[in-house]
GROMACS .gro file of C-alpha atoms in nm:
model
  339
    1MET     CA    1  -1.517  -0.831  -0.821
    2THR     CA    2  -1.452  -0.967  -1.143
    3ARG     CA    3  -1.407  -0.625  -1.303
    4ASN     CA    4  -1.152  -0.567  -1.045
    5VAL     CA    5  -0.978  -0.870  -1.119
    6TYR     CA    6  -0.967  -0.798  -1.507
    7SER     CA    7  -0.879  -0.513  -1.442
    8ILE     CA    8  -0.536  -0.603  -1.210
    9ALA     CA    9  -0.491  -0.900  -1.473
   10LEU     CA   10  -0.465  -0.589  -1.753
   11LEU     CA   11  -0.255  -0.362  -1.582
   12LEU     CA   12  -0.008  -0.691  -1.497
   13LEU     CA   13   0.011  -0.785  -1.849
   14ILE     CA   14   0.102  -0.426  -1.943
   15ASP     CA   15   0.378  -0.402  -1.648
   16ILE     CA   16   0.505  -0.738  -1.799
   17PHE     CA   17   0.525  -0.553  -2.166
   18ILE     CA   18   0.626  -0.229  -2.072
   19THR     CA   19   0.933  -0.391  -1.842
   20ALA     CA   20   1.030  -0.648  -2.093
   21GLY     CA   21   0.977  -0.345  -2.351
   22SER     CA   22   1.207  -0.128  -2.169
   23VAL     CA   23   1.493  -0.342  -2.191
   24PHE     CA   24   1.469  -0.446  -2.539
   25LEU     CA   25   1.483  -0.028  -2.561
   26ALA     CA   26   1.767   0.027  -2.338
   27LYS     CA   27   1.984  -0.231  -2.576
   28TYR     CA   28   1.856  -0.039  -2.863
   29LEU     CA   29   1.946   0.293  -2.775
   30GLN     CA   30   2.323   0.135  -2.646
   31ARG     CA   31   2.361   0.044  -3.020
   32LEU     CA   32   2.359   0.404  -3.109
   33LEU     CA   33   2.737   0.359  -2.909
   34PRO     CA   34   2.880   0.066  -3.102
   35GLU     CA   35   3.209   0.104  -2.928
   36VAL     CA   36   3.026  -0.007  -2.551
   37CYS     CA   37   2.760  -0.226  -2.741
   38LEU     CA   38   2.794  -0.598  -2.709
   39PRO     CA   39   2.598  -0.878  -2.841
   40ASP     CA   40   2.339  -1.033  -2.603
   41GLU     CA   41   2.196  -1.364  -2.734
   42LEU     CA   42   2.004  -1.409  -2.380
   43LEU     CA   43   1.825  -1.069  -2.404
   44LEU     CA   44   1.499  -1.215  -2.395
   45VAL     CA   45   1.532  -1.423  -2.122
   46LYS     CA   46   1.717  -1.173  -1.940
   47ALA     CA   47   1.443  -0.954  -2.012
   48LEU     CA   48   1.186  -1.163  -1.886
   49ILE     CA   49   1.338  -1.201  -1.567
   50TYR     CA   50   1.386  -0.867  -1.508
   51SER     CA   51   1.018  -0.803  -1.560
   52GLY     CA   52   0.930  -1.073  -1.331
   53VAL     CA   53   1.168  -0.941  -1.020
   54ALA     CA   54   1.027  -0.562  -1.122
   55VAL     CA   55   0.673  -0.712  -1.117
   56ILE     CA   56   0.694  -0.871  -0.762
   57CYS     CA   57   0.848  -0.563  -0.639
   58PHE     CA   58   0.583  -0.367  -0.751
   59TYR     CA   59   0.311  -0.607  -0.612
   60PHE     CA   60   0.497  -0.520  -0.237
   61GLN     CA   61   0.427  -0.151  -0.312
   62ASP     CA   62   0.070  -0.233  -0.368
   63LEU     CA   63   0.056  -0.060  -0.702
   64TYR     CA   64  -0.174  -0.348  -0.857
   65ASN     CA   65  -0.422  -0.229  -0.597
   66TRP     CA   66  -0.708   0.013  -0.754
   67ARG     CA   67  -0.940   0.019  -0.473
   68TYR     CA   68  -0.736   0.330  -0.295
   69TRP     CA   69  -0.641   0.645  -0.463
   70ARG     CA   70  -0.301   0.803  -0.459
   71ARG     CA   71  -0.227   1.152  -0.464
   72SER     CA   72   0.047   1.190  -0.716
   73SER     CA   73   0.352   1.242  -0.426
   74GLU     CA   74   0.223   0.911  -0.282
   75LEU     CA   75   0.208   0.748  -0.633
   76THR     CA   76   0.591   0.885  -0.684
   77SER     CA   77   0.707   0.780  -0.406
   78SER     CA   78   0.557   0.404  -0.451
   79ILE     CA   79   0.671   0.360  -0.760
   80LEU     CA   80   1.051   0.528  -0.689
   81LEU     CA   81   1.060   0.265  -0.376
   82GLY     CA   82   0.954  -0.058  -0.600
   83GLY     CA   83   1.220   0.053  -0.857
   84GLY     CA   84   1.505   0.110  -0.530
   85ILE     CA   85   1.393  -0.309  -0.435
   86THR     CA   86   1.420  -0.406  -0.776
   87LEU     CA   87   1.763  -0.234  -0.825
   88ILE     CA   88   1.832  -0.432  -0.484
   89ALA     CA   89   1.694  -0.770  -0.523
   90LEU     CA   90   1.847  -0.712  -0.911
   91ALA     CA   91   2.185  -0.703  -0.760
   92VAL     CA   92   2.137  -1.004  -0.548
   93LEU     CA   93   2.024  -1.205  -0.834
   94TYR     CA   94   2.278  -1.116  -1.031
   95TYR     CA   95   2.568  -1.174  -0.828
   96ILE     CA   96   2.432  -1.547  -0.750
   97PHE     CA   97   2.376  -1.603  -1.097
   98PRO     CA   98   2.595  -1.377  -1.306
   99VAL     CA   99   2.500  -1.544  -1.700
  100ILE     CA  100   2.141  -1.366  -1.646
  101GLY     CA  101   2.251  -1.021  -1.565
  102LEU     CA  102   2.218  -0.680  -1.784
  103GLU     CA  103   2.505  -0.492  -1.849
  104ARG     CA  104   2.501  -0.224  -1.599
  105ASP     CA  105   2.415   0.077  -1.817
  106VAL     CA  106   2.117  -0.120  -1.982
  107LEU     CA  107   2.011  -0.207  -1.640
  108LEU     CA  108   1.978   0.182  -1.577
  109ILE     CA  109   1.836   0.298  -1.867
  110ALA     CA  110   1.583  -0.006  -1.881
  111LEU     CA  111   1.484   0.070  -1.501
  112GLY     CA  112   1.471   0.464  -1.560
  113ILE     CA  113   1.210   0.369  -1.858
  114GLY     CA  114   1.017   0.143  -1.668
  115LEU     CA  115   0.938   0.348  -1.364
  116GLY     CA  116   0.842   0.637  -1.581
  117ALA     CA  117   0.637   0.454  -1.783
  118SER     CA  118   0.430   0.269  -1.494
  119PHE     CA  119   0.446   0.587  -1.354
  120LEU     CA  120   0.227   0.775  -1.665
  121LEU     CA  121   0.013   0.466  -1.652
  122ARG     CA  122  -0.143   0.494  -1.316
  123LEU     CA  123  -0.119   0.884  -1.299
  124GLY     CA  124  -0.338   0.854  -1.657
  125TYR     CA  125  -0.562   0.572  -1.512
  126MET     CA  126  -0.642   0.812  -1.252
  127LYS     CA  127  -0.720   1.146  -1.376
  128LEU     CA  128  -0.912   0.958  -1.651
  129LYS     CA  129  -1.127   0.812  -1.323
  130PHE     CA  130  -1.150   1.126  -1.202
  131ALA     CA  131  -1.214   1.337  -1.517
  132ASN     CA  132  -1.594   1.417  -1.686
  133ASN     CA  133  -1.749   1.267  -1.365
  134THR     CA  134  -1.645   0.874  -1.436
  135GLY     CA  135  -1.569   0.907  -0.996
  136THR     CA  136  -1.718   0.669  -0.800
  137ARG     CA  137  -2.070   0.754  -0.760
  138VAL     CA  138  -2.193   0.726  -0.368
  139VAL     CA  139  -2.459   0.723  -0.155
  140ILE     CA  140  -2.426   0.788   0.242
  141LEU     CA  141  -2.662   0.669   0.446
  142GLY     CA  142  -2.659   0.887   0.775
  143ASP     CA  143  -2.679   1.253   0.843
  144GLY     CA  144  -2.444   1.292   1.118
  145GLU     CA  145  -2.104   1.369   1.236
  146ASN     CA  146  -2.016   1.022   1.025
  147ALA     CA  147  -2.153   1.178   0.689
  148LYS     CA  148  -2.031   1.509   0.746
  149PHE     CA  149  -1.666   1.368   0.754
  150LEU     CA  150  -1.654   1.140   0.481
  151PHE     CA  151  -1.769   1.456   0.318
  152GLN     CA  152  -1.536   1.694   0.420
  153GLN     CA  153  -1.234   1.406   0.365
  154MET     CA  154  -1.296   1.331   0.012
  155ARG     CA  155  -1.332   1.697  -0.103
  156SER     CA  156  -1.059   1.808   0.056
  157GLY     CA  157  -0.870   1.516  -0.041
  158GLY     CA  158  -0.964   1.537  -0.428
  159TYR     CA  159  -1.039   1.173  -0.408
  160PRO     CA  160  -1.262   1.020  -0.769
  161VAL     CA  161  -1.549   0.981  -0.532
  162ILE     CA  162  -1.884   1.188  -0.660
  163PHE     CA  163  -2.170   1.218  -0.423
  164GLU     CA  164  -2.514   1.203  -0.531
  165GLY     CA  165  -2.638   1.268  -0.138
  166TYR     CA  166  -2.730   1.097   0.207
  167ILE     CA  167  -3.051   0.908   0.294
  168GLY     CA  168  -3.214   1.029   0.628
  169ARG     CA  169  -3.292   1.370   0.787
  170ASN     CA  170  -3.261   1.708   0.643
  171ASN     CA  171  -2.926   1.856   0.762
  172TRP     CA  172  -2.815   2.188   0.659
  173ASP     CA  173  -2.481   2.127   0.799
  174LEU     CA  174  -2.365   1.853   0.547
  175PRO     CA  175  -2.200   1.962   0.204
  176SER     CA  176  -2.495   1.792  -0.028
  177LYS     CA  177  -2.850   1.695  -0.069
  178CYS     CA  178  -3.073   1.506   0.087
  179LEU     CA  179  -3.205   1.234  -0.136
  180GLY     CA  180  -3.485   1.083   0.100
  181ASP     CA  181  -3.580   0.934   0.459
  182VAL     CA  182  -3.468   0.618   0.562
  183LYS     CA  183  -3.808   0.462   0.563
  184ASP     CA  184  -3.759   0.521   0.155
  185LEU     CA  185  -3.422   0.357   0.136
  186TYR     CA  186  -3.468   0.126  -0.115
  187THR     CA  187  -3.669   0.311  -0.340
  188VAL     CA  188  -3.457   0.610  -0.349
  189THR     CA  189  -3.128   0.416  -0.449
  190LYS     CA  190  -3.291   0.198  -0.708
  191ASN     CA  191  -3.405   0.537  -0.876
  192ILE     CA  192  -3.030   0.687  -0.810
  193ASP     CA  193  -2.825   0.351  -0.914
  194PRO     CA  194  -2.493   0.432  -0.713
  195ASP     CA  195  -2.200   0.270  -0.718
  196ILE     CA  196  -2.189   0.208  -0.371
  197LEU     CA  197  -2.420   0.244  -0.076
  198VAL     CA  198  -2.215   0.345   0.259
  199VAL     CA  199  -2.368   0.292   0.577
  200ALA     CA  200  -2.237   0.618   0.852
  201PRO     CA  201  -2.510   0.644   1.058
  202ASP     CA  202  -2.471   0.779   1.433
  203GLY     CA  203  -2.585   0.573   1.735
  204TRP     CA  204  -2.843   0.394   1.517
  205ARG     CA  205  -2.712   0.025   1.660
  206GLY     CA  206  -2.961  -0.202   1.623
  207THR     CA  207  -3.248   0.027   1.441
  208LEU     CA  208  -3.040  -0.015   1.068
  209PRO     CA  209  -3.304  -0.119   0.777
  210ILE     CA  210  -3.142  -0.448   0.762
  211ASP     CA  211  -3.397  -0.643   0.518
  212ASP     CA  212  -3.371  -0.297   0.238
  213LEU     CA  213  -2.930  -0.321   0.290
  214LEU     CA  214  -2.945  -0.663   0.201
  215ASN     CA  215  -3.182  -0.628  -0.125
  216ILE     CA  216  -2.989  -0.322  -0.210
  217LYS     CA  217  -2.725  -0.528  -0.219
  218LEU     CA  218  -2.797  -0.821  -0.380
  219ALA     CA  219  -3.008  -0.622  -0.687
  220PHE     CA  220  -2.795  -0.273  -0.751
  221CYS     CA  221  -2.522  -0.220  -0.568
  222ASP     CA  222  -2.236  -0.249  -0.266
  223VAL     CA  223  -2.327  -0.190   0.039
  224ILE     CA  224  -2.018  -0.116   0.307
  225ASP     CA  225  -1.977   0.060   0.596
  226ALA     CA  226  -1.811   0.416   0.650
  227PRO     CA  227  -1.455   0.241   0.767
  228THR     CA  228  -1.466  -0.010   0.490
  229PHE     CA  229  -1.539   0.287   0.247
  230TYR     CA  230  -1.282   0.541   0.392
  231GLU     CA  231  -1.015   0.268   0.382
  232ASN     CA  232  -1.072   0.145   0.027
  233ILE     CA  233  -1.065   0.511  -0.099
  234THR     CA  234  -0.790   0.665   0.118
  235GLY     CA  235  -0.597   0.327   0.157
  236ARG     CA  236  -0.570   0.469   0.540
  237ILE     CA  237  -0.726   0.269   0.849
  238LEU     CA  238  -1.016   0.489   1.024
  239VAL     CA  239  -0.863   0.402   1.361
  240GLU     CA  240  -1.141   0.536   1.578
  241GLU     CA  241  -1.418   0.399   1.413
  242ILE     CA  242  -1.272   0.050   1.438
  243ARG     CA  243  -1.597  -0.246   1.568
  244PRO     CA  244  -1.546  -0.549   1.670
  245SER     CA  245  -1.758  -0.663   1.445
  246SER     CA  246  -1.537  -0.486   1.150
  247ILE     CA  247  -1.218  -0.717   1.239
  248ILE     CA  248  -1.426  -1.025   1.323
  249PHE     CA  249  -1.576  -1.009   0.965
  250THR     CA  250  -1.273  -0.877   0.784
  251ARG     CA  251  -1.068  -1.115   0.573
  252GLY     CA  252  -0.700  -1.185   0.582
  253PHE     CA  253  -0.614  -1.295   0.942
  254LEU     CA  254  -0.562  -1.639   0.827
  255SER     CA  255  -0.306  -1.748   0.548
  256SER     CA  256  -0.221  -2.070   0.428
  257GLN     CA  257   0.092  -2.271   0.488
  258PHE     CA  258   0.195  -2.206   0.108
  259GLN     CA  259   0.159  -1.807   0.176
  260ASP     CA  260   0.313  -1.828   0.539
  261VAL     CA  261   0.667  -2.052   0.340
  262ILE     CA  262   0.648  -1.770   0.110
  263LYS     CA  263   0.653  -1.469   0.308
  264ARG     CA  264   0.874  -1.635   0.541
  265GLY     CA  265   1.107  -1.678   0.246
  266PHE     CA  266   1.077  -1.296   0.131
  267ASP     CA  267   1.133  -1.170   0.484
  268ILE     CA  268   1.479  -1.390   0.489
  269PHE     CA  269   1.630  -1.267   0.186
  270PHE     CA  270   1.535  -0.914   0.233
  271ALA     CA  271   1.677  -0.902   0.619
  272LEU     CA  272   2.012  -1.042   0.474
  273ILE     CA  273   2.016  -0.810   0.192
  274GLY     CA  274   1.953  -0.512   0.426
  275LEU     CA  275   2.211  -0.666   0.642
  276VAL     CA  276   2.469  -0.684   0.407
  277LEU     CA  277   2.394  -0.338   0.264
  278SER     CA  278   2.366  -0.140   0.608
  279SER     CA  279   2.675  -0.400   0.757
  280PRO     CA  280   2.922  -0.082   0.735
  281ILE     CA  281   2.687   0.204   0.924
  282MET     CA  282   2.635  -0.086   1.203
  283LEU     CA  283   3.020  -0.118   1.222
  284LEU     CA  284   3.058   0.253   1.257
  285THR     CA  285   2.749   0.226   1.533
  286ALA     CA  286   2.897  -0.053   1.734
  287VAL     CA  287   3.234   0.175   1.780
  288SER     CA  288   3.086   0.468   1.849
  289ILE     CA  289   2.885   0.277   2.129
  290ARG     CA  290   3.231   0.187   2.218
  291LEU     CA  291   3.385   0.527   2.256
  292GLU     CA  292   3.104   0.689   2.396
  293SER     CA  293   3.033   0.494   2.736
  294PRO     CA  294   3.111   0.176   2.885
  295GLY     CA  295   2.914  -0.147   2.851
  296PRO     CA  296   2.734  -0.368   2.619
  297ILE     CA  297   2.685  -0.301   2.245
  298PHE     CA  298   2.380  -0.452   2.240
  299TYR     CA  299   2.076  -0.459   2.432
  300LEU     CA  300   1.800  -0.724   2.472
  301GLN     CA  301   1.455  -0.634   2.477
  302HIS     CA  302   1.175  -0.872   2.544
  303ARG     CA  303   0.870  -0.851   2.317
  304VAL     CA  304   0.563  -1.087   2.277
  305GLY     CA  305   0.476  -1.242   1.953
  306LYS     CA  306   0.196  -1.469   1.817
  307ASP     CA  307   0.013  -1.680   2.052
  308GLY     CA  308   0.173  -1.512   2.346
  309LYS     CA  309   0.510  -1.639   2.309
  310ASP     CA  310   0.825  -1.442   2.440
  311PHE     CA  311   1.072  -1.341   2.221
  312LYS     CA  312   1.416  -1.134   2.258
  313VAL     CA  313   1.442  -0.842   2.038
  314ILE     CA  314   1.922  -0.739   1.974
  315LYS     CA  315   1.927  -0.382   1.969
  316PHE     CA  316   2.254  -0.134   1.990
  317ARG     CA  317   2.203   0.033   2.329
  318SER     CA  318   2.178   0.402   2.342
  319MET     CA  319   2.128   0.449   2.704
  320ARG     CA  320   2.319   0.392   2.982
  321GLN     CA  321   2.341   0.012   3.115
  322ASP     CA  322   2.118   0.149   3.415
  323ALA     CA  323   1.852   0.348   3.220
  324GLU     CA  324   1.569   0.126   3.358
  325LYS     CA  325   1.669   0.040   3.690
  326ALA     CA  326   1.396   0.206   3.823
  327GLY     CA  327   1.202   0.031   3.598
  328PRO     CA  328   1.078   0.111   3.204
  329GLN     CA  329   1.030   0.492   3.154
  330TRP     CA  330   0.931   0.670   2.830
  331ALA     CA  331   1.204   0.896   2.653
  332SER     CA  332   1.155   1.200   2.744
  333GLU     CA  333   1.391   1.593   2.560
  334ASN     CA  334   1.732   1.599   2.677
  335ASP     CA  335   1.716   1.235   2.837
  336PRO     CA  336   2.033   1.242   3.070
  337ARG     CA  337   2.009   0.840   3.046
  338VAL     CA  338   2.093   0.886   2.650
  339THR     CA  339   2.445   0.815   2.574
   0.00000   0.00000   0.00000
């Protein structure tokens, strides 16, 4: 846990250095064209503000989570989305406080340099983690379909995981070696000394060697269940394997008042930005609905929120006014109710 915190802190500092440094590099490149270059006494302050906004936007794209592996395409998408949100947030900020704004060409050059450097930093880390057998060393406790699923998913996805084998009965269908029986769990795990022991049994409820698992977790390595391991590595949830205990003992459902206020503030801020940017499209949509069919432009739908409280969602009407006179129905292909 401590090592993970240090890694995130180091990455954060590197990103601050990269994003702030990209502003100075962009300004230097601008100076190669003296006719468009203007002196800027507040360049350091502007660079730090730009860096802070970029880092916050990267955070909301989960770019500081090293726990799961991203493919190059997923990383590219996250970086570009982070850059796009950064550009929108800065545009609003510069509109409100023009004095802290960077020149347009400097901003675009700095954004391009920063996004490219951040992409290469993360791509290099992931490639290094998987090269020369430096991936996460894993032993699986289980010999059935759950274990087989993990083996197949990790290998087909190219994730940085090195399977040392599995503990259980010998199963020739598993693409890895059997390290020993469950009764030898503690000894085998001690000898292998993996980074993670994944508990992935089929129907062993109530028969797990709890004492051995506890001793292993206290002495050697992390012990996690299959759904948690899958989520940590891939960033996706194994929905069919979710158990009530997984939800009960998972952190993150409760939040402090401070977190709620911060989240609400960001929600309102980005919602207003979205409304402003999409207002021309919404206007065209409203006109199209009015020309297409008679009736109101908007449609109210009831939803149930936290603590069972009802609220209404305002949507553009996309069906006839009497579309649900016979009760709610799923939309179908070539649905005649659609306007």
